[in-house]
């Protein structure tokens, strides 16, 4: 019973007590189940309902909510690719972006291309959702290696009386979106994880609040999907053919 | 020769007699920081296919991002040989710490009360196992477990798990009489993937460390009171 997550009830306890007796092994197993299962039930910090929805759109929304729970400011939007006239696929797109990520995207120089990485998988209990990332430029970690005991070049303190030190805050990695291999600008999941739906995603992002995407080139690096997930792609899934697409 | 050098270092350490007396709160002391491939040698990756009990595969290597990556494919198919009922597990475990001349020794974690892991998972839940083998053979299979829930996604997560929450189990079966883990004689630490979901798994670890959390004053999270005689613990 514990394999399928079913919790027994007191009627079952009475049945076991009557059949096997108070010191029997099945009743002891029942008591152990009643002790341990409630403790393990709600341990996960990311709440998932017991019955996962069957619809892939709801699953994708749950998955994106889970992934972007790092930044509570993220806004998750559901778009349809029909809003872009030139799209070939007709599907939904769940995209998540926070205001911090919009600001980070606006700081992207126009000659530094953005990359679309994917498909990655995330598990929700036992369902798999594929998602894609849009990565910006790499912002290296600011390392403050100044020797604070070095007195050869002390600045004259500013004119605030009684104040010693810096008036600016130290430069640190300000957001969680800045990572080693790039700045994560947005996360999305589409109905068909094909390149065309990703292209529609970029265009919709541009429409809904990121006008800078019109000038920046985007590189699509899509690795071959893992074997147990069927992805309907218009092109055959091969490793890493880099197509530079200028979204105009 | 290498062993002699290690022995000399140990004698020097003994003479110096400068143990770490308190762990500073809020600071994580790293046990294993996975920056270089040499740290990976301290771990062994096993799966049920190594014991002919299943078909899962796993490996523990360096990811292209420069961190340790425990990945593989979990297979819940039970092999048809009549004696195995359930299958599908993969684990990575640290090797036993050794002093000079290959003497076995234990880790001493009595200053700390929290385990800290910086991981990047794929949404699956992994089991953390801490093994404190004692001297007597009854306790050789005693492992303290807890679940590590991963968020999935590209963002790193720092998971802090206090030692008071670990559950005692022997050979995988949760024991009825629970007690607190002995911090000063820890022999192994491991991570297992056995969540009965068919499919590939991927866990990237940046560091595993220990921390002292002064606000956490729970001794042990589970009940330890005396119960009826021949019902519990038999």
Coordinates of C-alpha atoms in Angstrom, one line a residue:
Chain A
X1 CA 0.0 0.0 0.0
X2 CA 2.8 2.4 0.7
X3 CA 4.1 2.0 -2.8
X4 CA 1.0 3.6 -4.2
X5 CA 0.7 6.3 -1.6
X6 CA -2.6 5.0 -0.1
X7 CA -3.1 5.7 3.6
X8 CA -5.2 3.2 5.6
X9 CA -7.9 4.1 8.0
X10 CA -9.3 3.0 11.3
X11 CA -11.7 0.5 9.8
X12 CA -8.7 -1.3 8.3
X13 CA -7.2 -1.3 11.8
X14 CA -10.2 -3.0 13.2
X15 CA -10.2 -5.6 10.4
X16 CA -6.5 -6.3 11.0
X17 CA -7.0 -6.5 14.7
X18 CA -9.9 -9.0 14.4
X19 CA -8.1 -11.2 11.9
X20 CA -4.5 -11.2 13.0
X21 CA -4.6 -10.1 16.7
X22 CA -3.0 -7.3 18.6
X23 CA 0.5 -8.7 18.4
X24 CA 0.4 -9.7 14.8
X25 CA 2.8 -8.5 12.1
X26 CA 0.2 -6.9 9.8
X27 CA -1.2 -4.7 12.6
X28 CA 2.3 -3.6 13.5
X29 CA 2.9 -2.7 9.9
X30 CA -0.4 -0.7 10.0
X31 CA 0.8 1.2 13.0
X32 CA 4.1 1.9 11.4
X33 CA 2.4 3.2 8.3
X34 CA 0.1 5.4 10.4
X35 CA 3.1 6.8 12.2
X36 CA 5.5 7.5 9.3
X37 CA 3.3 8.3 6.3
X38 CA 1.8 11.6 7.7
X39 CA 5.4 12.7 8.6
X40 CA 6.6 12.2 5.0
X41 CA 3.5 13.5 3.3
X42 CA 4.1 17.2 3.3
X43 CA 7.9 17.4 3.5
X44 CA 8.4 18.9 0.1
X45 CA 8.8 22.7 0.1
X46 CA 7.2 22.9 -3.3
X47 CA 3.5 22.0 -3.0
X48 CA 2.1 19.6 -5.6
X49 CA -1.4 18.4 -5.5
X50 CA -2.0 14.7 -5.0
X51 CA -3.7 14.2 -8.3
X52 CA -1.6 15.9 -10.9
X53 CA -3.6 17.4 -13.7
X54 CA -3.7 15.5 -16.9
X55 CA -3.6 18.5 -19.2
X56 CA -0.1 19.3 -20.4
X57 CA -0.7 23.1 -20.2
X58 CA -1.5 22.8 -16.4
X59 CA 1.5 20.6 -15.9
X60 CA 3.7 23.1 -17.7
X61 CA 2.3 25.9 -15.6
X62 CA 3.0 24.0 -12.4
X63 CA 6.5 23.2 -13.6
X64 CA 7.4 26.7 -14.5
X65 CA 6.0 27.9 -11.2
X66 CA 8.2 25.4 -9.5
X67 CA 11.3 26.4 -11.4
X68 CA 10.9 30.1 -11.0
X69 CA 9.9 30.0 -7.3
X70 CA 13.4 31.3 -6.7
X71 CA 12.3 34.8 -7.6
X72 CA 8.9 35.6 -6.1
X73 CA 8.6 38.5 -8.5
X74 CA 8.2 36.3 -11.7
X75 CA 5.2 36.8 -13.8
X76 CA 4.0 33.7 -15.6
X77 CA 2.1 34.3 -18.8
X78 CA 0.4 31.9 -21.1
X79 CA 0.4 32.8 -24.8
X80 CA -0.8 31.2 -28.0
X81 CA 1.4 31.1 -31.0
X82 CA -1.5 32.2 -33.1
X83 CA -0.8 35.8 -32.0
X84 CA 2.3 35.7 -34.3
X85 CA 1.1 35.5 -37.9
X86 CA 4.3 33.9 -39.3
X87 CA 4.2 30.9 -37.0
X88 CA 3.9 27.3 -38.3
X89 CA 3.0 25.6 -35.0
X90 CA -0.3 26.2 -33.3
X91 CA 0.3 25.7 -29.6
X92 CA 0.5 27.3 -26.2
X93 CA 3.6 28.8 -24.6
X94 CA 4.0 29.3 -20.9
X95 CA 6.7 31.8 -20.2
X96 CA 8.0 33.3 -17.0
X97 CA 9.9 36.5 -16.6
X98 CA 10.4 38.9 -13.6
X99 CA 11.0 42.6 -13.7
X100 CA 14.6 42.0 -12.6
X101 CA 15.1 39.8 -15.7
X102 CA 13.6 42.4 -17.9
X103 CA 16.1 45.0 -16.6
X104 CA 18.9 42.5 -17.1
X105 CA 17.8 41.9 -20.7
X106 CA 17.7 45.6 -21.4
X107 CA 21.4 45.8 -20.4
X108 CA 22.3 43.3 -23.1
X109 CA 24.5 44.8 -25.8
X110 CA 23.1 44.4 -29.3
X111 CA 26.1 42.6 -30.7
X112 CA 26.2 39.9 -28.0
X113 CA 23.8 37.2 -29.1
X114 CA 21.3 35.6 -26.7
X115 CA 21.2 31.8 -26.6
X116 CA 18.2 29.5 -26.3
X117 CA 19.2 26.4 -24.4
X118 CA 17.2 23.3 -24.0
X119 CA 15.3 21.1 -23.8
X120 CA 15.8 20.4 -20.1
X121 CA 13.5 18.2 -18.1
X122 CA 11.9 18.7 -14.8
X123 CA 10.0 16.1 -12.9
X124 CA 6.7 16.7 -11.1
X125 CA 6.2 13.6 -9.0
X126 CA 6.3 11.3 -12.0
X127 CA 5.4 13.5 -14.9
X128 CA 8.1 15.1 -17.1
X129 CA 8.0 18.6 -18.4
X130 CA 10.5 20.0 -20.9
X131 CA 11.5 23.6 -20.6
X132 CA 13.8 26.0 -22.4
X133 CA 16.0 28.9 -21.2
X134 CA 16.9 32.2 -22.7
X135 CA 20.4 33.1 -21.6
X136 CA 22.1 36.5 -21.8
X137 CA 25.7 37.6 -21.5
X138 CA 27.9 36.2 -18.7
X139 CA 28.3 38.6 -15.9
X140 CA 31.4 37.5 -14.0
X141 CA 31.4 37.5 -10.3
X142 CA 32.9 40.6 -8.9
X143 CA 36.0 39.6 -6.9
X144 CA 37.2 42.3 -4.5
X145 CA 40.9 41.5 -4.2
X146 CA 41.9 44.9 -2.9
X147 CA 44.3 44.8 0.0
X148 CA 42.5 46.7 2.7
X149 CA 45.7 47.1 4.7
X150 CA 47.4 48.9 1.9
X151 CA 48.0 52.5 3.0
X152 CA 49.9 53.8 0.1
X153 CA 46.9 55.3 -1.7
X154 CA 44.2 56.2 0.8
X155 CA 41.5 58.4 -0.5
X156 CA 40.7 61.6 1.3
X157 CA 37.5 60.9 3.2
X158 CA 34.4 62.6 1.7
X159 CA 33.0 65.7 3.3
X160 CA 30.5 63.9 5.6
X161 CA 31.7 64.5 9.1
X162 CA 32.3 61.4 11.2
X163 CA 31.9 59.1 8.2
X164 CA 34.7 56.6 7.4
X165 CA 34.3 54.2 4.6
X166 CA 32.5 53.9 1.3
X167 CA 29.3 55.6 0.4
X168 CA 28.5 53.0 -2.2
X169 CA 27.4 49.4 -1.4
X170 CA 29.9 46.7 -2.5
X171 CA 29.3 45.3 -5.9
X172 CA 28.0 41.8 -5.5
X173 CA 25.9 39.5 -7.6
X174 CA 22.6 41.3 -7.2
X175 CA 20.2 38.7 -8.5
X176 CA 19.9 35.0 -8.5
X177 CA 19.5 35.0 -12.3
X178 CA 23.2 35.8 -12.9
X179 CA 25.0 32.5 -13.2
X180 CA 28.3 31.1 -14.5
X181 CA 27.2 30.3 -18.0
X182 CA 25.0 33.3 -18.6
X183 CA 22.2 35.5 -17.2
X184 CA 18.9 33.7 -17.3
X185 CA 16.5 36.1 -18.9
X186 CA 13.4 33.9 -19.3
X187 CA 12.1 30.4 -18.9
X188 CA 9.5 28.8 -21.1
X189 CA 7.7 25.6 -21.9
X190 CA 5.8 25.0 -25.1
X191 CA 3.2 22.6 -26.3
X192 CA 5.4 21.2 -29.0
X193 CA 9.0 21.7 -28.1
X194 CA 10.0 22.6 -31.7
X195 CA 12.2 25.4 -32.9
X196 CA 9.3 27.1 -34.5
X197 CA 7.4 27.5 -31.3
X198 CA 10.6 28.8 -29.6
X199 CA 10.8 31.4 -32.4
X200 CA 7.3 32.4 -31.6
X201 CA 8.2 32.6 -28.0
X202 CA 11.0 35.1 -28.7
X203 CA 8.6 37.2 -30.8
X204 CA 5.9 37.2 -28.1
X205 CA 8.5 38.1 -25.4
X206 CA 9.4 41.1 -27.6
X207 CA 5.8 42.0 -27.9
X208 CA 5.1 41.8 -24.2
X209 CA 7.5 44.1 -22.6
X210 CA 11.0 43.5 -24.1
X211 CA 11.4 45.7 -27.1
X212 CA 15.2 45.3 -27.1
X213 CA 14.7 41.7 -28.5
X214 CA 14.1 43.3 -31.9
X215 CA 17.8 44.2 -32.3
X216 CA 19.6 41.3 -30.5
X217 CA 20.4 38.1 -32.5
X218 CA 19.3 34.9 -30.9
X219 CA 21.1 31.6 -31.3
X220 CA 19.1 28.4 -31.0
X221 CA 21.1 25.6 -29.5
X222 CA 18.8 22.7 -29.1
X223 CA 20.3 19.4 -28.1
X224 CA 18.7 16.1 -29.0
X225 CA 15.9 15.3 -26.7
X226 CA 16.3 12.3 -24.2
X227 CA 15.0 9.0 -25.6
X228 CA 11.8 8.6 -23.6
X229 CA 10.3 11.9 -24.5
X230 CA 8.7 12.3 -27.9
X231 CA 9.2 15.8 -29.3
X232 CA 7.5 16.7 -32.5
X233 CA 10.1 18.6 -34.4
X234 CA 9.8 19.8 -37.9
X235 CA 13.5 19.1 -38.4
X236 CA 15.2 15.9 -37.4
X237 CA 16.7 16.1 -33.9
X238 CA 20.5 16.4 -34.3
X239 CA 23.2 17.7 -32.0
X240 CA 23.7 21.4 -31.9
X241 CA 23.2 22.9 -35.3
X242 CA 23.5 26.6 -34.7
X243 CA 21.1 28.7 -36.6
X244 CA 21.4 32.4 -36.2
X245 CA 18.1 33.9 -36.6
X246 CA 17.7 37.7 -36.6
X247 CA 14.3 38.5 -35.3
X248 CA 13.3 41.6 -37.0
Chain B
X1 CA 56.6 7.1 1.4
X2 CA 53.3 8.9 1.1
X3 CA 52.1 7.2 4.2
X4 CA 55.1 8.2 6.2
X5 CA 54.5 11.8 5.2
X6 CA 50.9 11.5 6.3
X7 CA 52.0 10.0 9.6
X8 CA 54.4 12.8 10.2
X9 CA 51.6 15.3 9.6
X10 CA 49.4 13.5 12.0
X11 CA 52.1 13.5 14.7
X12 CA 52.6 17.2 14.2
X13 CA 48.9 17.8 14.4
X14 CA 48.8 15.8 17.6
X15 CA 51.6 17.7 19.2
X16 CA 50.2 21.1 18.2
X17 CA 47.0 20.1 20.0
X18 CA 44.9 22.9 18.4
X19 CA 41.4 21.4 17.7
X20 CA 38.6 23.4 16.3
X21 CA 36.6 24.2 19.5
X22 CA 33.5 25.9 18.2
X23 CA 32.0 26.2 14.8
X24 CA 31.1 29.8 13.9
X25 CA 27.4 30.2 13.3
X26 CA 26.3 31.1 9.8
X27 CA 29.5 29.9 8.2
X28 CA 29.5 26.7 6.3
X29 CA 32.6 24.5 6.6
X30 CA 32.9 22.6 3.4
X31 CA 33.5 18.9 3.4
X32 CA 33.7 18.3 -0.3
X33 CA 33.9 21.1 -2.8
X34 CA 33.6 19.8 -6.3
X35 CA 35.8 22.1 -8.2
X36 CA 38.4 19.6 -9.5
X37 CA 38.0 16.0 -10.7
X38 CA 40.3 14.8 -7.9
X39 CA 37.5 15.2 -5.4
X40 CA 35.4 12.7 -7.4
X41 CA 37.8 9.9 -6.5
X42 CA 36.5 10.1 -2.9
X43 CA 33.1 8.8 -4.0
X44 CA 31.9 5.5 -5.4
X45 CA 28.8 5.3 -7.6
X46 CA 26.8 2.1 -7.5
X47 CA 23.5 1.0 -9.0
X48 CA 21.4 -2.1 -8.9
X49 CA 22.7 -3.3 -12.2
X50 CA 26.1 -3.8 -10.5
X51 CA 24.6 -6.3 -8.2
X52 CA 22.5 -7.9 -11.0
X53 CA 19.4 -6.7 -9.4
X54 CA 18.1 -4.4 -12.0
X55 CA 18.8 -2.4 -15.1
X56 CA 19.5 1.1 -13.9
X57 CA 22.8 2.8 -14.8
X58 CA 24.5 5.8 -13.2
X59 CA 27.8 7.6 -13.2
X60 CA 29.4 10.4 -11.1
X61 CA 31.6 12.7 -13.1
X62 CA 32.4 16.4 -13.8
X63 CA 29.8 18.3 -15.6
X64 CA 30.8 20.9 -18.3
X65 CA 29.9 23.6 -15.9
X66 CA 32.7 22.5 -13.6
X67 CA 30.6 20.8 -10.9
X68 CA 30.1 17.2 -9.9
X69 CA 27.2 15.6 -11.7
X70 CA 25.4 12.4 -10.5
X71 CA 23.4 11.2 -13.5
X72 CA 22.0 8.1 -15.0
X73 CA 18.8 6.4 -15.8
X74 CA 16.6 4.7 -13.3
X75 CA 14.8 1.6 -14.4
X76 CA 12.0 0.1 -12.3
X77 CA 11.8 -3.1 -14.3
X78 CA 12.3 -6.1 -12.0
X79 CA 14.7 -8.7 -13.4
X80 CA 13.0 -12.1 -13.7
X81 CA 15.0 -14.3 -11.4
X82 CA 12.4 -15.2 -8.8
X83 CA 13.9 -13.6 -5.7
X84 CA 13.8 -9.8 -6.4
X85 CA 10.5 -8.0 -5.8
X86 CA 11.4 -4.4 -6.4
X87 CA 14.2 -2.8 -8.3
X88 CA 15.6 0.5 -9.3
X89 CA 18.2 2.4 -7.2
X90 CA 21.4 4.2 -7.8
X91 CA 23.7 5.6 -5.2
X92 CA 26.9 7.5 -4.7
X93 CA 28.7 7.1 -1.4
X94 CA 31.9 8.5 0.0
X95 CA 34.8 6.3 0.7
X96 CA 35.8 5.6 4.2
X97 CA 38.2 8.2 5.5
X98 CA 41.7 6.8 6.2
X99 CA 44.6 8.0 8.2
X100 CA 48.2 7.2 7.4
X101 CA 49.0 3.6 6.7
X102 CA 45.5 3.1 5.4
X103 CA 44.0 3.0 8.9
X104 CA 40.2 3.6 8.9
X105 CA 39.0 6.6 10.7
X106 CA 35.8 8.5 11.2
X107 CA 34.6 12.0 10.6
X108 CA 34.0 14.1 13.6
X109 CA 31.1 16.4 13.2
X110 CA 30.1 17.1 16.8
X111 CA 30.5 20.8 16.4
X112 CA 27.9 21.1 13.8
X113 CA 24.2 20.5 13.6
X114 CA 23.2 21.1 10.0
X115 CA 24.1 19.6 6.7
X116 CA 24.3 22.0 3.8
X117 CA 24.2 21.0 0.2
X118 CA 24.2 23.3 -2.9
X119 CA 22.6 21.3 -5.7
X120 CA 20.9 21.7 -8.9
X121 CA 18.4 18.9 -9.5
X122 CA 15.7 18.0 -11.9
X123 CA 12.7 18.0 -9.5
X124 CA 13.2 14.4 -8.2
X125 CA 13.6 13.6 -4.6
X126 CA 16.9 12.1 -3.5
X127 CA 17.7 10.4 -0.3
X128 CA 20.7 11.5 1.8
X129 CA 22.3 8.8 3.8
X130 CA 24.7 9.2 6.7
X131 CA 26.2 6.0 7.9
X132 CA 27.7 5.8 11.4
X133 CA 29.1 2.3 11.6
X134 CA 30.1 1.4 15.1
X135 CA 32.2 -1.4 16.4
X136 CA 29.5 -4.1 16.8
X137 CA 28.3 -5.8 13.6
X138 CA 24.6 -5.1 14.4
X139 CA 25.1 -1.5 13.8
X140 CA 27.1 -1.9 10.6
X141 CA 24.1 -1.4 8.5
X142 CA 22.6 1.6 10.4
X143 CA 22.1 4.4 8.0
X144 CA 20.3 7.7 8.8
X145 CA 18.2 8.9 6.0
X146 CA 16.4 12.0 4.9
X147 CA 14.9 13.2 1.7
X148 CA 16.4 16.0 -0.4
X149 CA 13.7 17.6 -2.6
X150 CA 15.1 19.4 -5.6
X151 CA 13.4 22.2 -7.3
X152 CA 14.5 21.5 -10.8
X153 CA 15.4 24.2 -13.3
X154 CA 18.6 26.0 -13.9
X155 CA 18.8 27.7 -10.5
X156 CA 21.0 26.4 -7.7
X157 CA 19.4 25.6 -4.4
X158 CA 21.0 25.5 -1.0
X159 CA 19.4 22.8 1.1
X160 CA 20.1 23.0 4.9
X161 CA 19.0 19.9 6.7
X162 CA 19.5 19.6 10.5
X163 CA 20.9 16.4 11.8
X164 CA 18.0 16.0 14.2
X165 CA 15.7 15.2 11.3
X166 CA 17.5 12.1 10.1
X167 CA 15.7 8.9 10.4
X168 CA 17.4 5.7 11.5
X169 CA 17.1 2.7 9.2
X170 CA 18.9 -0.6 9.1
X171 CA 19.5 -2.1 5.6
X172 CA 16.8 0.2 4.3
X173 CA 14.1 -0.7 6.8
X174 CA 13.0 2.1 9.1
X175 CA 13.5 1.1 12.7
X176 CA 10.8 1.5 15.3
X177 CA 13.1 2.7 18.1
X178 CA 14.6 5.9 16.8
X179 CA 17.4 7.8 18.3
X180 CA 19.7 10.7 17.5
X181 CA 22.7 10.3 15.2
X182 CA 26.1 10.2 16.8
X183 CA 27.9 13.0 15.3
X184 CA 31.4 12.2 16.3
X185 CA 31.8 8.9 14.6
X186 CA 30.4 9.4 11.1
X187 CA 31.8 7.0 8.5
X188 CA 30.1 7.5 5.2
X189 CA 27.9 10.0 3.5
X190 CA 25.9 9.2 0.4
X191 CA 23.1 10.2 -2.0
X192 CA 20.6 7.8 -3.5
X193 CA 18.1 8.1 -6.2
X194 CA 15.3 5.5 -5.6
X195 CA 12.0 7.3 -6.1
X196 CA 10.3 4.6 -8.2
X197 CA 10.0 6.9 -11.3
X198 CA 11.3 5.5 -14.5
X199 CA 13.5 7.8 -16.4
X200 CA 16.8 9.7 -16.4
X201 CA 17.9 11.7 -13.4
X202 CA 20.5 14.3 -13.1
X203 CA 21.8 16.0 -9.9
X204 CA 24.6 18.5 -10.0
X205 CA 26.4 19.2 -6.7
X206 CA 28.6 22.2 -6.0
X207 CA 29.5 21.6 -2.4
X208 CA 28.6 19.5 0.6
X209 CA 29.3 21.3 3.9
X210 CA 28.4 21.5 7.5
X211 CA 27.1 24.4 9.5
X212 CA 26.3 25.2 13.1
X213 CA 22.9 26.8 13.4
X214 CA 22.5 28.2 16.9
X215 CA 18.8 28.9 16.5
X216 CA 18.1 25.2 15.9
X217 CA 17.8 23.7 19.3
X218 CA 15.8 20.6 18.5
X219 CA 17.5 17.5 19.8
X220 CA 15.6 14.9 17.8
X221 CA 12.5 15.2 15.7
X222 CA 10.9 11.9 16.3
X223 CA 9.4 10.3 19.5
X224 CA 11.7 8.3 21.6
X225 CA 9.4 7.3 24.5
X226 CA 9.1 3.8 25.8
X227 CA 6.4 1.6 24.2
X228 CA 4.9 -1.8 24.8
X229 CA 7.3 -4.6 25.0
X230 CA 6.8 -7.1 22.2
X231 CA 5.2 -4.8 19.7
X232 CA 7.8 -2.3 18.9
X233 CA 11.3 -3.2 17.9
X234 CA 10.7 -6.9 17.3

